[in-house]
Short mmCIF file of C-alpha atoms in Angstrom, two decimals:
data_model
loop_
_atom_site.label_atom_id
_atom_site.label_comp_id
_atom_site.label_asym_id
_atom_site.label_seq_id
_atom_site.Cartn_x
_atom_site.Cartn_y
_atom_site.Cartn_z
CA UNK R 27 5.80 30.31 73.17
CA UNK R 28 3.89 29.96 69.92
CA UNK R 29 4.01 32.79 67.52
CA UNK R 30 0.87 34.05 65.82
CA UNK R 31 0.13 33.36 62.19
CA UNK R 32 0.85 36.99 61.33
CA UNK R 33 4.38 36.61 62.68
CA UNK R 34 4.85 33.39 60.75
CA UNK R 35 3.55 35.04 57.60
CA UNK R 36 5.84 38.01 58.17
CA UNK R 37 8.82 35.73 58.73
CA UNK R 38 8.02 33.76 55.58
CA UNK R 39 7.81 37.02 53.62
CA UNK R 40 11.17 38.13 54.98
CA UNK R 41 12.74 34.77 54.05
CA UNK R 42 11.35 34.98 50.55
CA UNK R 43 12.52 38.60 50.27
CA UNK R 44 16.02 37.70 51.38
CA UNK R 45 16.05 34.72 48.97
CA UNK R 46 14.87 36.91 46.12
CA UNK R 47 17.47 39.61 46.90
CA UNK R 48 20.23 37.00 46.96
CA UNK R 49 19.50 36.02 43.33
CA UNK R 50 21.11 37.78 40.42
CA UNK R 51 19.11 39.53 37.71
CA UNK R 52 19.71 36.63 35.29
CA UNK R 53 18.36 34.11 37.78
CA UNK R 54 15.37 36.32 38.52
CA UNK R 55 14.55 36.56 34.80
CA UNK R 56 14.84 32.76 34.40
CA UNK R 57 12.46 32.17 37.34
CA UNK R 58 9.92 34.68 36.05
CA UNK R 59 10.10 33.28 32.49
CA UNK R 60 9.61 29.70 33.70
CA UNK R 61 6.62 30.74 35.76
CA UNK R 62 5.04 32.57 32.83
CA UNK R 63 5.60 29.60 30.44
CA UNK R 64 4.00 27.19 32.91
CA UNK R 65 1.11 29.59 33.44
CA UNK R 66 0.47 29.96 29.68
CA UNK R 67 0.75 26.18 29.08
CA UNK R 68 -1.65 25.41 31.92
CA UNK R 69 -4.13 28.02 30.71
CA UNK R 70 -3.99 26.68 27.14
CA UNK R 71 -4.54 23.11 28.32
CA UNK R 72 -7.50 24.12 30.46
CA UNK R 73 -8.96 26.14 27.58
CA UNK R 74 -8.80 23.32 25.02
CA UNK R 75 -9.80 20.65 27.55
CA UNK R 76 -12.88 22.58 28.60
CA UNK R 77 -14.04 23.22 25.02
CA UNK R 78 -16.84 20.91 23.89
CA UNK R 79 -15.98 18.45 21.13
CA UNK R 80 -18.43 18.53 18.22
CA UNK R 81 -19.36 15.37 16.32
CA UNK R 82 -21.80 14.79 13.42
CA UNK R 83 -25.26 14.01 14.74
CA UNK R 84 -25.84 11.57 11.84
CA UNK R 85 -23.07 9.71 10.05
CA UNK R 86 -24.87 9.51 6.70
CA UNK R 87 -25.20 12.47 4.37
CA UNK R 88 -28.57 14.18 4.75
CA UNK R 89 -30.41 16.38 2.33
CA UNK R 90 -30.76 20.08 3.01
CA UNK R 91 -34.47 19.63 3.61
CA UNK R 92 -33.85 16.97 6.27
CA UNK R 93 -31.20 19.14 7.95
CA UNK R 94 -33.66 22.05 7.96
CA UNK R 95 -36.35 19.92 9.64
CA UNK R 96 -33.88 18.72 12.29
CA UNK R 97 -32.66 22.30 12.90
CA UNK R 98 -36.23 23.50 13.35
CA UNK R 99 -36.91 20.70 15.84
CA UNK R 100 -33.75 21.53 17.83
CA UNK R 101 -34.70 25.22 17.94
CA UNK R 102 -38.17 24.22 19.09
CA UNK R 103 -36.68 22.21 21.96
CA UNK R 104 -34.41 25.15 22.92
CA UNK R 105 -31.12 23.56 21.93
CA UNK R 106 -28.91 26.00 20.05
CA UNK R 107 -25.42 24.58 20.64
CA UNK R 108 -25.05 23.10 17.13
CA UNK R 109 -23.06 23.81 13.99
CA UNK R 110 -24.00 23.41 10.32
CA UNK R 111 -21.58 22.36 7.58
CA UNK R 112 -20.77 24.70 4.70
CA UNK R 113 -22.95 22.71 2.27
CA UNK R 114 -25.83 22.46 4.73
CA UNK R 115 -25.97 18.65 4.52
CA UNK R 116 -24.56 17.88 7.98
CA UNK R 117 -25.23 19.08 11.52
CA UNK R 118 -22.76 18.83 14.42
CA UNK R 119 -23.51 18.88 18.13
CA UNK R 120 -21.52 18.52 21.34
CA UNK R 121 -20.34 14.96 21.88
CA UNK R 122 -21.88 14.73 25.35
CA UNK R 123 -25.29 15.80 24.02
CA UNK R 124 -25.34 13.57 20.90
CA UNK R 125 -26.91 10.40 22.46
CA UNK R 126 -29.77 12.31 24.10
CA UNK R 127 -30.49 14.28 20.92
CA UNK R 128 -30.51 11.13 18.77
CA UNK R 129 -33.08 9.47 21.03
CA UNK R 130 -35.19 12.63 21.26
CA UNK R 131 -35.22 13.21 17.49
CA UNK R 132 -35.92 9.52 16.79
CA UNK R 133 -39.00 9.70 19.02
CA UNK R 134 -40.21 12.61 16.85
CA UNK R 135 -39.58 10.64 13.64
CA UNK R 136 -36.44 12.42 12.47
CA UNK R 137 -34.78 12.22 10.05
CA UNK R 138 -37.83 11.78 7.87
CA UNK R 139 -37.41 9.89 4.61
CA UNK R 140 -39.75 11.40 2.04
CA UNK R 141 -38.93 8.85 -0.64
CA UNK R 142 -41.43 6.16 -1.59
CA UNK R 143 -40.32 2.54 -1.29
CA UNK R 144 -42.00 -0.82 -1.50
CA UNK R 145 -43.13 -0.58 2.13
CA UNK R 146 -45.91 1.76 1.06
CA UNK R 147 -47.87 -1.15 -0.40
CA UNK R 148 -48.13 -2.77 3.03
CA UNK R 149 -48.52 0.34 5.17
CA UNK R 150 -50.06 3.49 3.71
CA UNK R 151 -51.72 2.40 0.47
CA UNK R 152 -55.35 3.43 0.82
CA UNK R 153 -58.17 1.11 -0.10
CA UNK R 154 -59.75 1.80 -3.44
CA UNK R 155 -56.63 3.15 -5.19
CA UNK R 156 -56.91 3.14 -8.96
CA UNK R 157 -54.57 1.27 -11.28
CA UNK R 158 -53.07 4.57 -12.37
CA UNK R 159 -52.14 5.48 -8.79
CA UNK R 160 -50.80 2.01 -8.21
CA UNK R 161 -48.58 2.21 -11.33
CA UNK R 162 -47.20 5.60 -10.28
CA UNK R 163 -46.38 4.38 -6.79
CA UNK R 164 -44.81 1.20 -8.13
CA UNK R 165 -42.59 3.12 -10.55
CA UNK R 166 -41.55 5.62 -7.86
CA UNK R 167 -40.69 2.81 -5.46
CA UNK R 168 -38.72 1.01 -8.16
CA UNK R 169 -36.72 4.15 -8.98
CA UNK R 170 -35.87 4.83 -5.34
CA UNK R 171 -34.92 1.21 -4.71
CA UNK R 172 -32.57 1.11 -7.70
CA UNK R 173 -31.00 4.42 -6.63
CA UNK R 174 -30.38 3.10 -3.11
CA UNK R 175 -28.66 0.01 -4.50
CA UNK R 176 -26.46 2.11 -6.81
CA UNK R 177 -25.29 4.23 -3.84
CA UNK R 178 -23.60 1.15 -2.38
CA UNK R 179 -21.18 0.98 -5.32
CA UNK R 180 -17.70 2.15 -4.33
CA UNK R 181 -17.04 5.70 -5.57
CA UNK R 182 -20.69 6.81 -5.90
CA UNK R 183 -22.02 9.28 -3.32
CA UNK R 184 -25.57 9.73 -4.60
CA UNK R 185 -27.80 8.57 -7.44
CA UNK R 186 -31.09 9.48 -9.09
CA UNK R 187 -33.01 7.10 -11.37
CA UNK R 188 -35.85 7.83 -13.83
CA UNK R 189 -37.59 4.78 -15.29
CA UNK R 190 -40.08 4.82 -18.16
CA UNK R 191 -42.28 1.73 -18.26
CA UNK R 192 -44.37 0.81 -21.34
CA UNK R 193 -48.12 0.43 -21.14
CA UNK R 194 -49.28 -3.15 -20.95
CA UNK R 195 -51.89 -4.13 -23.52
CA UNK R 196 -53.40 -7.51 -24.36
CA UNK R 197 -53.68 -6.57 -28.05
CA UNK R 198 -49.94 -6.18 -28.64
CA UNK R 199 -47.99 -9.20 -29.73
CA UNK R 200 -44.92 -10.26 -27.81
CA UNK R 201 -42.58 -9.37 -30.67
CA UNK R 202 -43.99 -5.87 -30.99
CA UNK R 203 -43.99 -5.12 -27.26
CA UNK R 204 -42.39 -1.83 -26.27
CA UNK R 205 -39.28 -1.85 -24.10
CA UNK R 206 -38.65 0.07 -20.90
CA UNK R 207 -35.95 2.76 -20.63
CA UNK R 208 -33.96 4.25 -17.77
CA UNK R 209 -31.92 7.40 -17.16
CA UNK R 210 -29.47 7.41 -14.27
CA UNK R 211 -27.62 10.38 -12.78
CA UNK R 212 -24.78 9.41 -10.44
CA UNK R 213 -22.72 11.71 -8.20
CA UNK R 214 -19.14 10.47 -8.18
CA UNK R 215 -17.09 11.13 -5.06
CA UNK R 216 -14.28 13.71 -5.40
CA UNK R 217 -11.10 12.06 -6.64
CA UNK R 218 -12.82 8.77 -7.51
CA UNK R 219 -12.81 7.32 -11.03
CA UNK R 220 -15.15 4.57 -12.11
CA UNK R 221 -13.50 1.75 -14.01
CA UNK R 222 -15.00 0.04 -17.04
CA UNK R 223 -15.87 -2.94 -14.89
CA UNK R 224 -17.81 -0.75 -12.43
CA UNK R 225 -19.68 0.99 -15.28
CA UNK R 226 -20.60 -2.39 -16.74
CA UNK R 227 -21.83 -3.46 -13.29
CA UNK R 228 -24.07 -0.35 -13.12
CA UNK R 229 -25.65 -1.15 -16.49
CA UNK R 230 -26.20 -4.77 -15.48
CA UNK R 231 -27.65 -3.74 -12.12
CA UNK R 232 -30.20 -1.36 -13.65
CA UNK R 233 -31.12 -3.78 -16.46
CA UNK R 234 -31.77 -6.64 -14.03
CA UNK R 235 -33.77 -4.46 -11.62
CA UNK R 236 -36.37 -3.22 -14.12
CA UNK R 237 -38.46 -5.70 -16.12
CA UNK R 238 -38.21 -5.67 -19.90
CA UNK R 239 -35.29 -3.20 -19.87
CA UNK R 240 -32.50 -3.90 -22.39
CA UNK R 241 -29.02 -2.54 -21.80
CA UNK R 242 -29.12 -0.34 -24.90
CA UNK R 243 -32.06 1.59 -23.41
CA UNK R 244 -30.05 2.70 -20.34
CA UNK R 245 -28.21 6.02 -20.12
CA UNK R 246 -25.87 6.76 -17.20
CA UNK R 247 -24.37 10.22 -16.66
CA UNK R 248 -22.29 11.78 -13.87
CA UNK R 249 -22.66 15.18 -12.23
CA UNK R 250 -20.30 16.73 -14.80
CA UNK R 251 -22.68 15.87 -17.71
CA UNK R 252 -20.29 13.16 -18.89
CA UNK R 253 -21.89 10.02 -20.26
CA UNK R 254 -20.54 6.82 -18.76
CA UNK R 255 -20.54 4.75 -21.94
CA UNK R 256 -20.61 0.97 -21.86
CA UNK R 257 -17.60 -0.40 -23.71
CA UNK R 258 -17.46 -3.86 -25.20
CA UNK R 259 -14.15 -4.76 -23.60
CA UNK R 260 -11.88 -3.12 -21.17
CA UNK R 261 -9.11 -3.32 -23.73
CA UNK R 262 -6.93 -0.54 -22.38
CA UNK R 263 -6.93 -1.73 -18.78
CA UNK R 264 -6.59 -5.39 -19.74
CA UNK R 265 -3.70 -4.65 -22.09
CA UNK R 266 -1.80 -2.79 -19.40
CA UNK R 267 -2.52 -5.45 -16.82
CA UNK R 268 -1.36 -8.21 -19.14
CA UNK R 269 1.77 -6.26 -20.07
CA UNK R 270 2.65 -5.73 -16.41
CA UNK R 271 2.04 -9.40 -15.65
CA UNK R 272 4.12 -10.60 -18.61
CA UNK R 273 6.90 -8.16 -17.79
CA UNK R 274 6.96 -9.37 -14.21
CA UNK R 275 7.14 -13.02 -15.28
CA UNK R 276 9.97 -12.26 -17.71
CA UNK R 277 11.95 -10.39 -15.06
CA UNK R 278 11.47 -13.22 -12.57
CA UNK R 279 12.76 -15.79 -15.07
CA UNK R 280 15.76 -13.63 -15.96
CA UNK R 281 16.54 -13.03 -12.31
CA UNK R 282 16.36 -16.72 -11.42
CA UNK R 283 18.70 -17.77 -14.23
CA UNK R 284 21.06 -14.90 -13.50
CA UNK R 285 21.26 -15.65 -9.77
CA UNK R 286 21.88 -19.34 -10.34
CA UNK R 287 24.72 -18.70 -12.81
CA UNK R 288 26.14 -15.93 -10.62
CA UNK R 289 26.23 -18.27 -7.64
CA UNK R 290 27.76 -21.14 -9.61
CA UNK R 291 30.44 -19.10 -11.38
CA UNK R 292 31.09 -17.07 -8.24
CA UNK R 293 31.95 -20.21 -6.28
CA UNK R 294 34.38 -21.26 -9.04
CA UNK R 295 36.02 -17.97 -10.05
CA UNK R 296 35.26 -15.82 -7.01
CA UNK R 297 32.22 -13.78 -6.10
CA UNK R 298 33.91 -10.44 -6.84
CA UNK R 299 35.42 -11.62 -10.14
CA UNK R 300 32.38 -12.45 -12.25
CA UNK R 301 29.17 -10.75 -13.31
CA UNK R 302 26.28 -12.38 -15.20
CA UNK R 303 23.55 -10.64 -17.19
CA UNK R 304 20.66 -12.59 -18.73
CA UNK R 305 17.98 -11.64 -21.23
CA UNK R 306 15.19 -13.98 -22.28
CA UNK R 307 12.52 -13.78 -24.95
CA UNK R 308 9.33 -15.48 -23.88
CA UNK R 309 6.23 -16.69 -25.67
CA UNK R 310 3.01 -15.90 -23.83
CA UNK R 311 0.65 -17.51 -26.36
CA UNK R 312 -1.62 -20.15 -24.88
CA UNK R 313 -2.11 -22.90 -27.49
CA UNK R 314 -4.79 -25.57 -27.23
CA UNK R 315 -4.53 -28.61 -29.55
CA UNK R 316 -6.95 -31.50 -29.91
CA UNK R 317 -5.87 -34.83 -31.47
CA UNK R 318 -8.10 -37.73 -32.50
CA UNK R 319 -5.92 -40.77 -33.19
CA UNK R 320 -6.79 -44.30 -34.37
CA UNK R 321 -4.06 -46.86 -33.64
CA UNK R 322 -3.85 -50.67 -33.87
CA UNK R 323 -3.56 -52.73 -30.74
CA UNK R 324 -0.36 -54.54 -31.75
CA UNK R 325 2.69 -54.04 -33.90
CA UNK R 326 1.18 -55.98 -36.86
CA UNK R 327 -1.46 -53.33 -37.44
CA UNK R 328 -4.12 -55.73 -36.23
CA UNK R 329 -6.95 -54.89 -33.92
CA UNK R 330 -8.79 -56.88 -31.31
CA UNK R 331 -11.29 -59.40 -32.75
CA UNK R 332 -14.64 -58.34 -31.33
CA UNK R 333 -16.85 -60.79 -33.25
CA UNK R 334 -16.19 -63.67 -35.68
CA UNK R 335 -18.60 -65.40 -38.08
CA UNK R 336 -17.81 -68.33 -40.46
CA UNK R 337 -20.35 -69.38 -43.12
CA UNK R 338 -20.00 -72.49 -45.38
CA UNK R 339 -22.43 -73.55 -48.13
CA UNK R 340 -22.35 -76.60 -50.49
CA UNK R 341 -24.82 -77.76 -53.20
CA UNK R 342 -25.08 -80.72 -55.70
CA UNK R 343 -27.20 -80.82 -58.89
CA UNK R 344 -27.85 -83.19 -61.85
CA UNK R 345 -29.06 -82.81 -65.44
CA UNK R 346 -26.14 -80.96 -66.81
CA UNK R 347 -22.44 -81.53 -66.95
CA UNK R 348 -19.67 -79.18 -67.40
CA UNK R 349 -18.30 -79.19 -70.84
CA UNK R 350 -16.94 -77.18 -73.64
CA UNK R 351 -14.14 -74.74 -73.75
CA UNK R 352 -14.23 -71.79 -71.41
CA UNK R 353 -15.86 -68.76 -72.98
CA UNK R 354 -15.87 -70.06 -76.58
CA UNK R 355 -19.52 -69.65 -77.56
CA UNK R 356 -21.24 -66.55 -78.71
CA UNK R 357 -23.40 -66.43 -75.61
CA UNK R 358 -20.77 -67.78 -73.21
CA UNK R 359 -19.43 -65.73 -70.36
CA UNK R 360 -15.64 -65.45 -70.26
CA UNK R 361 -14.07 -67.33 -67.38
CA UNK R 362 -16.93 -69.77 -66.86
CA UNK R 363 -17.06 -73.30 -68.13
CA UNK R 364 -19.98 -74.16 -70.33
CA UNK R 365 -22.54 -76.63 -69.07
CA UNK R 366 -23.95 -79.72 -70.55
CA UNK R 367 -27.52 -80.55 -69.84
CA UNK R 368 -26.78 -84.18 -69.51
CA UNK R 369 -24.21 -84.02 -66.52
CA UNK R 370 -24.15 -83.37 -62.68
CA UNK R 371 -22.78 -80.24 -60.85
CA UNK R 372 -21.39 -79.58 -57.29
CA UNK R 373 -20.72 -76.15 -55.71
CA UNK R 374 -19.25 -75.03 -52.34
CA UNK R 375 -19.29 -71.53 -50.79
CA UNK R 376 -17.28 -70.44 -47.69
CA UNK R 377 -17.31 -67.01 -45.94
CA UNK R 378 -15.39 -65.90 -42.82
CA UNK R 379 -16.41 -62.57 -41.20
CA UNK R 380 -14.27 -61.05 -38.38
CA UNK R 381 -14.88 -57.59 -36.79
CA UNK R 382 -11.76 -55.91 -35.34
CA UNK R 383 -11.64 -53.05 -32.81
CA UNK R 384 -8.80 -50.49 -32.82
CA UNK R 385 -7.68 -47.88 -30.24
CA UNK R 386 -9.42 -44.51 -30.48
CA UNK R 387 -7.29 -41.87 -28.69
CA UNK R 388 -8.48 -38.27 -28.07
CA UNK R 389 -5.69 -36.00 -26.85
CA UNK R 390 -6.37 -32.42 -25.68
CA UNK R 391 -3.03 -30.64 -25.35
CA UNK R 392 -2.76 -27.20 -23.75
CA UNK R 393 0.70 -25.68 -24.01
CA UNK R 394 1.90 -23.42 -21.25
CA UNK R 395 1.97 -19.74 -22.27
CA UNK R 396 5.22 -19.09 -20.37
CA UNK R 397 7.84 -20.63 -22.66
CA UNK R 398 11.34 -19.34 -23.36
CA UNK R 399 11.84 -18.80 -27.08
CA UNK R 400 15.34 -17.40 -26.96
CA UNK R 401 17.97 -16.53 -24.39
CA UNK R 402 21.15 -14.44 -24.30
CA UNK R 403 23.72 -14.68 -21.51
CA UNK R 404 26.59 -12.22 -21.05
CA UNK R 405 29.38 -13.09 -18.60
CA UNK R 406 31.98 -10.57 -17.49
CA UNK R 407 35.09 -12.09 -15.89
CA UNK R 408 38.10 -10.55 -14.17
CA UNK R 409 41.12 -10.70 -16.58
CA UNK R 410 43.89 -13.17 -15.89
CA UNK R 411 46.35 -10.30 -15.54
CA UNK R 412 45.80 -6.61 -15.01
CA UNK R 413 48.26 -5.66 -17.76
CA UNK R 414 47.03 -7.99 -20.51
CA UNK R 415 43.32 -7.50 -19.79
CA UNK R 416 42.46 -10.70 -21.67
CA UNK R 417 41.05 -14.12 -20.83
CA UNK R 418 42.76 -17.35 -21.65
CA UNK R 419 41.05 -19.71 -24.07
CA UNK R 420 40.80 -22.38 -21.39
CA UNK R 421 38.87 -20.03 -19.07
CA UNK R 422 36.49 -19.05 -21.85
CA UNK R 423 35.88 -22.69 -22.82
CA UNK R 424 35.16 -23.69 -19.22
CA UNK R 425 32.68 -20.86 -18.76
CA UNK R 426 30.98 -21.64 -22.09
CA UNK R 427 30.61 -25.30 -21.16
CA UNK R 428 28.92 -24.35 -17.89
CA UNK R 429 26.60 -21.77 -19.45
CA UNK R 430 25.80 -24.01 -22.45
CA UNK R 431 23.95 -26.47 -20.23
CA UNK R 432 21.76 -23.66 -18.93
CA UNK R 433 20.98 -22.44 -22.44
CA UNK R 434 20.14 -25.94 -23.67
CA UNK R 435 17.86 -26.62 -20.70
CA UNK R 436 16.13 -23.22 -20.84
CA UNK R 437 15.30 -23.55 -24.54
CA UNK R 438 14.25 -27.19 -24.23
CA UNK R 439 16.23 -28.21 -27.32
CA UNK R 440 18.84 -30.81 -26.36
CA UNK R 441 19.86 -31.18 -30.02
CA UNK R 442 21.14 -27.64 -30.47
CA UNK R 443 24.49 -27.43 -32.21
CA UNK R 444 27.48 -25.96 -30.47
CA UNK R 445 27.50 -23.05 -32.90
CA UNK R 446 23.90 -22.18 -32.08
CA UNK R 447 24.71 -22.26 -28.37
CA UNK R 448 27.86 -20.15 -28.79
CA UNK R 449 25.83 -17.47 -30.57
CA UNK R 450 23.79 -17.01 -27.40
CA UNK R 451 26.76 -16.80 -24.98
CA UNK R 452 29.19 -13.91 -24.66
CA UNK R 453 32.25 -14.09 -22.40
CA UNK R 454 34.37 -10.96 -22.11
CA UNK R 455 37.08 -9.63 -19.76
CA UNK R 456 36.04 -6.87 -17.44
CA UNK R 457 37.92 -4.91 -14.80
CA UNK R 458 35.68 -4.38 -11.80
CA UNK R 459 35.63 -1.04 -10.02
CA UNK R 460 35.94 -2.74 -6.66
CA UNK R 461 39.77 -2.52 -6.72
CA UNK R 462 39.87 1.24 -7.12
CA UNK R 463 37.01 1.57 -4.71
CA UNK R 464 38.89 -0.57 -2.19
CA UNK R 465 41.97 1.61 -2.55
CA UNK R 466 39.93 4.77 -2.20
CA UNK R 467 38.17 3.22 0.78
CA UNK R 468 41.53 2.41 2.39
CA UNK R 469 42.80 5.94 1.86
CA UNK R 470 39.55 7.32 3.23
CA UNK R 471 39.90 5.08 6.26
CA UNK R 472 43.42 6.37 6.96
CA UNK R 473 42.16 9.93 6.54
CA UNK R 474 39.31 9.28 8.97
CA UNK R 475 41.75 7.68 11.43
CA UNK R 476 44.04 10.71 11.23
CA UNK R 477 41.13 13.12 11.73
CA UNK R 478 39.89 11.08 14.69
CA UNK R 479 43.39 11.04 16.25
CA UNK R 480 43.78 14.81 15.78
CA UNK R 481 40.33 15.38 17.30
CA UNK R 482 41.26 13.17 20.25
CA UNK R 483 44.47 15.13 20.81
CA UNK R 484 42.60 18.42 20.67
CA UNK R 485 39.96 17.16 23.11
CA UNK R 486 42.57 15.87 25.58
CA UNK R 487 44.58 19.09 25.27
CA UNK R 488 41.47 21.16 25.82
CA UNK R 489 40.56 19.15 28.93
CA UNK R 490 44.08 19.54 30.35
CA UNK R 491 44.07 23.28 29.65
CA UNK R 492 40.63 23.65 31.22
CA UNK R 493 41.68 21.72 34.34
CA UNK R 494 44.90 23.79 34.73
CA UNK R 495 42.99 27.03 34.23
CA UNK R 496 40.35 25.99 36.72
CA UNK R 497 42.99 25.09 39.28
CA UNK R 498 44.69 28.47 38.83
CA UNK R 499 41.36 30.23 39.27
CA UNK R 500 40.73 28.30 42.49
CA UNK R 501 44.20 29.22 43.79
CA UNK R 502 43.63 32.88 42.95
CA UNK R 503 40.25 32.82 44.72
CA UNK R 504 41.81 31.23 47.80
CA UNK R 505 44.54 33.89 47.88
CA UNK R 506 41.93 36.64 47.61
CA UNK R 507 39.91 35.12 50.44
CA UNK R 508 43.02 34.89 52.64
CA UNK R 509 43.88 38.49 51.93
CA UNK R 510 40.36 39.65 52.79
CA UNK R 511 40.01 37.48 55.89
CA UNK R 512 43.37 38.34 57.62
CA UNK R 513 43.43 41.92 58.88
CA UNK R 514 47.06 41.46 60.08
CA UNK R 515 48.25 41.64 56.49
CA UNK R 516 46.66 45.05 55.98
CA UNK R 517 49.40 47.52 56.83
CA UNK R 518 47.47 50.38 55.33
CA UNK R 519 45.20 50.94 58.29
CA UNK R 520 46.45 48.57 61.05
CA UNK R 521 50.21 49.21 60.80
CA UNK R 522 50.16 52.01 63.37
CA UNK R 523 49.49 50.60 66.84
CA UNK R 524 48.87 53.91 68.52
CA UNK R 525 45.84 54.68 66.30
CA UNK R 526 42.50 54.86 68.06
CA UNK R 527 39.55 52.63 67.17
CA UNK R 528 37.67 55.55 65.69
CA UNK R 529 40.53 56.55 63.39
CA UNK R 530 41.04 52.92 62.36
CA UNK R 531 37.36 52.55 61.48
CA UNK R 532 37.41 55.83 59.57
CA UNK R 533 40.45 54.73 57.59
CA UNK R 534 38.87 51.33 56.96
CA UNK R 535 35.71 53.03 55.70
CA UNK R 536 37.72 55.15 53.28
CA UNK R 537 39.87 52.34 51.87
CA UNK R 538 37.68 49.21 52.28
CA UNK R 539 33.96 50.01 52.50
CA UNK R 540 32.97 46.36 52.11
CA UNK R 541 35.13 45.22 55.01
CA UNK R 542 33.81 48.10 57.11
CA UNK R 543 30.20 46.90 56.54
CA UNK R 544 31.21 43.33 57.48
CA UNK R 545 32.76 44.53 60.76
CA UNK R 546 29.67 46.55 61.66
CA UNK R 547 27.34 43.58 60.95
CA UNK R 548 29.56 41.32 63.07
CA UNK R 549 29.39 43.72 66.04
CA UNK R 550 25.63 44.05 65.72
CA UNK R 551 25.24 40.29 65.65
CA UNK R 552 27.43 39.88 68.74
CA UNK R 553 25.43 42.45 70.64
CA UNK R 554 22.13 40.71 69.76
CA UNK R 555 23.50 37.38 70.96
#
C-alpha cells in the first residue's frame, strides 16, 4: 500500500529531526556555520557576476566638449546607464551596450572633430574665398597637423601649436625675407621625462613641417611653464653612457683574465688553495693615423723604368783650329781651349733620359680603443705549512713564471724586462676561511644529527605512549559496556530473588535511571513487533 506524500514528508521530517537531535551542539554549530558561509559566498558571487562591467566607450582621450556632445546625444536617445571620469574627458558604458552605442553615435557623426585639417580644401572650402581666408585656413590646418604629429611622440599626451607666417611680397629680396616662428605647448604624461634626443626631434619636426622656419625661432614649453631648451650635445647622458660602457668592458676583461688564471692555478695547486684578483688600466682613445709613403721597388733604391730616351748629336766644322793655352787670353773663358781660325773642329753630344716609377703607399691605421695600458695581478696561495704561514721560493717562482706570460701577452710588449713584470705581480700566502668553516660545518652537522635523533626518539616515544593510552581507554570502555549490559552482575537490585517486578523496577529507577529507560523502550518495541 502506497503512502501519501504527506506521510512521506512527515516521515522525512521525523528522520531529519532524529538526525538533528543525535548531533552534539558543536556539530550543530559547524553545520550551521558551513551553511551560512556557502550562502554568503554564493550570494557574493551572484552579486558581482550580475553587475554590468563598464568599459570606455572610446579608447582615445576626448575633450570635455566632445564628451558633453556625446552625453547629450545619449540622454536624447534615453540611455542613462553611463559613467563619466573625474576629469570629464572619458565616458564609460556597459560592455554589452558598447558596440551598439558606437554604431549609433557614429551614424550621428560623433565624436565630432572641430579642428581644421587639410581635408577642408577638398571638401568644404566655398567657391570665391579670398586670399586672406585661404591663408587663415592654411595656417590653422598646418598648426593642427603639426600638433597631431607631435602627439605620436612617446611621453606626450597632447600638444598645441601656434605658427606665425610672414607676409609674402615680391618687393622683398631673398636675403631680407622675414622668417616664420612657432610656439609649441606640449602636455607631458605623468611620470614621463623627455630626453635631450626627444627634444631635439621635436625641434626638427616642427622646423621641417613649416616652410622658412629656422630652429632658433621655435619655442617649446610643457604644461608646467618649463621651457624645453635645445642643447647642442647631450653631454651628460652621453658621458654617463660612455662611462657605463667603458666600465663594463673593463670588468669583462678583468673577469676573463682572472677566471683563466684561477682555472690554471687551481688545477695545479688546488681549487680551494688559490685566489686570483686582477686589475687592468685600459685606454679607450680611438686613434686614426694616415701614412703616405714613397718606397723604391728594389733593395738598391731603384724604381721601375717607365720610359727611356737616348739622344746623340755630333757635328764637324772647318775654318778654325784649336790652339793656344787654355784660358790664357784676356777675353778667354777659363776651361775652354782657344780656337784658331785656320783649323777644323768636331763635337759630339750624348744624352740618356730614363723615367723611374716608385711605390706610393697610403696607409690609414685605426687603433682599437680597447687596449690594456697596465695590469696588476694579485695571487693568494695557501701556505706550505699552517704554522710557518709562508711560501717557499720555488712556489713563488713557479707562480710568477705562469703569471708573467699573461702579463706580457696582455700588455703586448714581449720585450718587457723581468723586473718590470715582477712589479706587476704580487704573490702572498693566505689562509682561507674554508678550513674553519668546514670545521664549524662539521660540528653543526653533528649538532643537527643529534637534534634529529632526539626528535625521532621523542616522536617514537609519543606514538608508543599514545597507542598504549588508546588501548587502555578501549579496555576501560569495553569493561564499562560489559558492566552496563549484564544485569546479573548488579547485586544492588537483582540480588534478592523474592523481590517483585514492580519493586525491582522501582529500585532500578532510583539507582540507574538510564538503564530503566532502556528497559522500558525495549518492552515497548517488543509489544509493537
